[in-house]
Coordinates of N, CA and C in Angstrom, one line a residue:
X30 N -87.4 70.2 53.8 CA -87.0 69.1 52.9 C -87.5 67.8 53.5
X31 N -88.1 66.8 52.8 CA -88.9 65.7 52.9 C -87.5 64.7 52.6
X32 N -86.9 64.0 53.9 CA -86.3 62.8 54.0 C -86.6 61.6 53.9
X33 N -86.6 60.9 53.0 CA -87.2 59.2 53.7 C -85.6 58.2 53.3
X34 N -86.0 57.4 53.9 CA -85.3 55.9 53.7 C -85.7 55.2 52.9
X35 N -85.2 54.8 52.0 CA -85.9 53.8 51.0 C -84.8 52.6 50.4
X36 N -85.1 51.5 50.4 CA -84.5 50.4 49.9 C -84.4 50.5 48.3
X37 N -83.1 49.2 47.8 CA -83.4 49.2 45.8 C -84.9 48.5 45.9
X38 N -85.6 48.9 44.6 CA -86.7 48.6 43.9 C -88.0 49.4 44.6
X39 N -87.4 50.3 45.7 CA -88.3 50.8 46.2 C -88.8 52.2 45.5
X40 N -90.0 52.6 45.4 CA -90.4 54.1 44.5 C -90.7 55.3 45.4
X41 N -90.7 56.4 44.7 CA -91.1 57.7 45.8 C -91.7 58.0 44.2
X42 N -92.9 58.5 44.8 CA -94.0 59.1 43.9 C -93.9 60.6 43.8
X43 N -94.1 61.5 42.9 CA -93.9 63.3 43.0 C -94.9 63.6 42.1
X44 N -96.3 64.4 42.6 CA -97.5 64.8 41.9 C -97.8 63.1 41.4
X45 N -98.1 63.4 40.3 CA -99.3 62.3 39.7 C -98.2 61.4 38.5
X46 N -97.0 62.1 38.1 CA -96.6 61.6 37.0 C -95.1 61.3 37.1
X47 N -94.4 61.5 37.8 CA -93.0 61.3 38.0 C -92.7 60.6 39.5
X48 N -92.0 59.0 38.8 CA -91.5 58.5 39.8 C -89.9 58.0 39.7
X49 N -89.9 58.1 41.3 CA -88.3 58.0 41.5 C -88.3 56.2 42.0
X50 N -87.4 55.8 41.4 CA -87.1 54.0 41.3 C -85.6 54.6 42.4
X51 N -85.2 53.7 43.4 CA -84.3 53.4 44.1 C -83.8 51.8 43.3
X52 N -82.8 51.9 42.4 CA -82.4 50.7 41.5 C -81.6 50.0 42.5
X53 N -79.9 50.8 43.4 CA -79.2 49.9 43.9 C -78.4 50.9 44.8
X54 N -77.9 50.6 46.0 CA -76.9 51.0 46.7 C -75.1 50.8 46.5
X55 N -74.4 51.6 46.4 CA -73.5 51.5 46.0 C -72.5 52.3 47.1
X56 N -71.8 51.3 48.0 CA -71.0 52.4 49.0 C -71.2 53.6 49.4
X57 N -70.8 54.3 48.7 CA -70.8 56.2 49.2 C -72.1 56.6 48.1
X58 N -72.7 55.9 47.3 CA -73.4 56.8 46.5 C -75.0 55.5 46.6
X59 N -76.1 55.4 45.5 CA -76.8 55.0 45.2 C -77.2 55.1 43.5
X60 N -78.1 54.6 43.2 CA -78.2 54.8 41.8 C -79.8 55.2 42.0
X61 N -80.4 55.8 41.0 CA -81.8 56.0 40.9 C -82.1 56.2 39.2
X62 N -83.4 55.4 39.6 CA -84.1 56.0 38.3 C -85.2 57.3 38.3
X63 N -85.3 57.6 37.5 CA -86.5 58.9 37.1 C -87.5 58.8 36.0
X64 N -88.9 58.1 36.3 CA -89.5 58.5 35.2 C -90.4 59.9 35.0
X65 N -90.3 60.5 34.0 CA -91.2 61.8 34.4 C -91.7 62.0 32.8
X66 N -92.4 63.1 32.4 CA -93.1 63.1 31.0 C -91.6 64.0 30.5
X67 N -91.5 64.0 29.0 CA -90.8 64.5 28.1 C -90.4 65.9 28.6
X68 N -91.3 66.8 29.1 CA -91.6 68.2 28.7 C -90.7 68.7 30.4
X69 N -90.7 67.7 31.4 CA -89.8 68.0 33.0 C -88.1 68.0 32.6
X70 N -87.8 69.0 33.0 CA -85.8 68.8 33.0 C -85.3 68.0 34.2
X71 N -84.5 67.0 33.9 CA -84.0 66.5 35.0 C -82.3 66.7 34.8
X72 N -81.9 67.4 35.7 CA -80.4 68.0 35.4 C -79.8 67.7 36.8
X73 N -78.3 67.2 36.9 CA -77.8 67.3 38.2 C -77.5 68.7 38.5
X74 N -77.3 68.9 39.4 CA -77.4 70.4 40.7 C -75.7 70.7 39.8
X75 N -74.7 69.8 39.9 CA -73.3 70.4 39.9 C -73.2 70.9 38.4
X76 N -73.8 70.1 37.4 CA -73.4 70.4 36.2 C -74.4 72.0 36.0
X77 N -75.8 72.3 36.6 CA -76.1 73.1 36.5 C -75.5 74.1 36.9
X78 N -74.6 74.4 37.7 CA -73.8 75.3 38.7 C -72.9 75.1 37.8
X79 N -71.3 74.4 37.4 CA -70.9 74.9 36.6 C -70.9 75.5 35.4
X80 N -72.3 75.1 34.7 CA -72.8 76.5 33.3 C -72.6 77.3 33.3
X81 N -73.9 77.3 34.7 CA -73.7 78.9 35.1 C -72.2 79.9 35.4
X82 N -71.6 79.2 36.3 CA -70.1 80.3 36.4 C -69.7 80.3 35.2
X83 N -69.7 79.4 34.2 CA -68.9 79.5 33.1 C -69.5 80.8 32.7
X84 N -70.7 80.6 32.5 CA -71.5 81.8 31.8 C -71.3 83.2 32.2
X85 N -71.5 83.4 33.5 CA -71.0 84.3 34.2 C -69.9 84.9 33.7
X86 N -68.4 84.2 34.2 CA -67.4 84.3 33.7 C -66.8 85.0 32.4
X87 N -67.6 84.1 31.3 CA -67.6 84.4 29.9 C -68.3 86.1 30.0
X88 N -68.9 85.8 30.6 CA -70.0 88.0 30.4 C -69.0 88.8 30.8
X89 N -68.3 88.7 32.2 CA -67.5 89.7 32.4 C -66.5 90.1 31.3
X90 N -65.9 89.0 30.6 CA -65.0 88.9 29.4 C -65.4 90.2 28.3
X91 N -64.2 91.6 28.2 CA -64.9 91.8 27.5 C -64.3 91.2 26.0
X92 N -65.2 92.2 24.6 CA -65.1 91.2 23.0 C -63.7 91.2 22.7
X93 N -63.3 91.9 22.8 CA -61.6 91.8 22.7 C -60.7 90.9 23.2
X94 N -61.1 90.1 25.1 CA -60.6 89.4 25.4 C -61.3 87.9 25.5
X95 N -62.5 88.1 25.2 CA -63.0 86.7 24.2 C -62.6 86.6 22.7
X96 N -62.6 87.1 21.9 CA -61.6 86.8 20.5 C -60.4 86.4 20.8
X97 N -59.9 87.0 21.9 CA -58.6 86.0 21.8 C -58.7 85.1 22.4
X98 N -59.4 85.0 23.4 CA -59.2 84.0 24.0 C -60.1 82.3 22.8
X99 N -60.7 82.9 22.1 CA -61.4 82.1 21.5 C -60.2 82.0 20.0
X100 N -59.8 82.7 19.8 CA -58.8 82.8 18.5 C -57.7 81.5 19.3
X101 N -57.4 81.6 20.4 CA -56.1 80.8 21.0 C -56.5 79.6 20.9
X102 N -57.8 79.1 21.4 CA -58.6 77.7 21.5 C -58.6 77.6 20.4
X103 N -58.3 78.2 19.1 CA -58.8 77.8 18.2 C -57.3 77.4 17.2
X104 N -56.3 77.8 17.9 CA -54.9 77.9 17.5 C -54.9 78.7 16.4
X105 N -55.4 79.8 16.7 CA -55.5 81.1 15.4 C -54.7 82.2 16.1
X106 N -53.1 82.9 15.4 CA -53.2 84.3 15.9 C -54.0 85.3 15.3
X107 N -53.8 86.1 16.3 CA -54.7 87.7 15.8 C -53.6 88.1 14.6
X108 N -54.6 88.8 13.4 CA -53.5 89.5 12.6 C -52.6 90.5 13.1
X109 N -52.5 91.5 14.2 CA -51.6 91.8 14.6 C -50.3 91.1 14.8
X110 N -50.5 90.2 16.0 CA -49.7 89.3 16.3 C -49.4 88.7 15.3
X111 N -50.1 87.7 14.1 CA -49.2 87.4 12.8 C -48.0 87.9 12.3
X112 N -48.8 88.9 12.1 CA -47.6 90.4 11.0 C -46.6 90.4 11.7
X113 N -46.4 90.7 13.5 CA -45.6 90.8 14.3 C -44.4 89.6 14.0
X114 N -45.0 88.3 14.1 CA -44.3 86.9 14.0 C -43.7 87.2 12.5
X115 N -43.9 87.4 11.2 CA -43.5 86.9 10.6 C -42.0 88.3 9.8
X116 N -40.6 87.2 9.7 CA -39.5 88.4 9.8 C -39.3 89.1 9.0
X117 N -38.6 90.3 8.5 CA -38.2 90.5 7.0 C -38.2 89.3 5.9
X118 N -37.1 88.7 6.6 CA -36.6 87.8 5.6 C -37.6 86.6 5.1
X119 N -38.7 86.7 6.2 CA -39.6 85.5 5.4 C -40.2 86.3 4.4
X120 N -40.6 87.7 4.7 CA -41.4 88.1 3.7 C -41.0 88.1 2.6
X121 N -39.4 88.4 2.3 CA -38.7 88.7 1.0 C -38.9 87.6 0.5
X122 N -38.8 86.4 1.0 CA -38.5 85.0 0.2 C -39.9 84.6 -0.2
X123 N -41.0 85.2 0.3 CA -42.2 84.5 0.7 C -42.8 85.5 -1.0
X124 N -42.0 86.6 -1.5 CA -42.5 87.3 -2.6 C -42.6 86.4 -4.1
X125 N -43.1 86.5 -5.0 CA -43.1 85.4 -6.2 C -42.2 86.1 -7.1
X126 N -41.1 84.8 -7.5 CA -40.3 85.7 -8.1 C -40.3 86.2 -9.8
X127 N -39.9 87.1 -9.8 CA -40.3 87.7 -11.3 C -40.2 86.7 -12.5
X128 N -39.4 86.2 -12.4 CA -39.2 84.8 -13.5 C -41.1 83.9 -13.9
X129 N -40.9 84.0 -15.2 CA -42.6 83.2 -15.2 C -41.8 81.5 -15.3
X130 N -42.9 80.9 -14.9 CA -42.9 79.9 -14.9 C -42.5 78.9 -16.4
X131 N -41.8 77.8 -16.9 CA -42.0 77.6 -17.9 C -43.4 76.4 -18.1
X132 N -44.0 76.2 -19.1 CA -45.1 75.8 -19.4 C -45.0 74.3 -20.1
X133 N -45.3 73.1 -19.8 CA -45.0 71.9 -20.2 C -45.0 72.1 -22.0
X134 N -45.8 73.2 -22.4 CA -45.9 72.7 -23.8 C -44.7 73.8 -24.3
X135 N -43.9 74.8 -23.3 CA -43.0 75.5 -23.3 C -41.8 75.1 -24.8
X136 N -41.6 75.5 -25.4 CA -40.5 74.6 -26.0 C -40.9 73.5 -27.3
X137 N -42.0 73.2 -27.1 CA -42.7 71.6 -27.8 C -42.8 72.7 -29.1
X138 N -42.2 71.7 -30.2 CA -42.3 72.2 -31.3 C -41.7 73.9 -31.6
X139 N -41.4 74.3 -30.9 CA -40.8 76.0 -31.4 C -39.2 75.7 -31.6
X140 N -38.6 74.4 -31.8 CA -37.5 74.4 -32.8 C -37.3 75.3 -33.7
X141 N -36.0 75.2 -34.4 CA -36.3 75.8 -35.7 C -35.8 74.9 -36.0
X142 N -36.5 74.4 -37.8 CA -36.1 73.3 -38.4 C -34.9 74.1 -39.2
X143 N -34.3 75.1 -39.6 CA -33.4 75.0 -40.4 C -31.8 74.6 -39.6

């Protein structure tokens, strides 16, 4: 690994087309810029490492315990679990009851005139 010391406004050159700007020093950290062509990734080291475990992680998962775990994030239960939650008694009430509905035009005119 190639160390240097470099001041803000100072550059470090890499191949022919990507340069590193030293913008400003900042206590415990620094800031930098990066110019490089479109087609180079420039990714911090940590964010790429946690993908990856996520990713990881997620594989071991098997489909069963990703559905739910994805159903839960999603505040969805499993239909099992539904059916399970819901009680007799909501179901009975929850039935439509035999009676039809009356109809606004229900009644209008079916008088009898005598």
């Amino acid at each position: 690994m190639l160390v240097l010391t470099r001041k803000p406004g100072e550059r470090v050159l890499i191949g022919d087309d990507i340069v590193i700007t030293i913008l400003e020093g900042r206590g415990d950290g620094i800031r930098i810029g990066i110019d490089a062509p479109r087609g180079v990734k420039i990714q911090r080291a940590e964010i790429v490492q946690a993908v990856t475990e996520a990713n990881v992680a997620a594989a071991q998962l098997s489909s069963d315990d990703a559905e739910a775990q994805l159903k839960a994030a999603l505040g969805l239960a499993l239909p099992a679990e539904a059916a399970a939650e819901a009680s007799p008694a909501e179901a009975s009430s929850a039935e439509p009851s035999s009676a039809e509905p009356e109809s606004p035009a229900a009644g209008a005119g079916s008088a009898d005139p005598a």
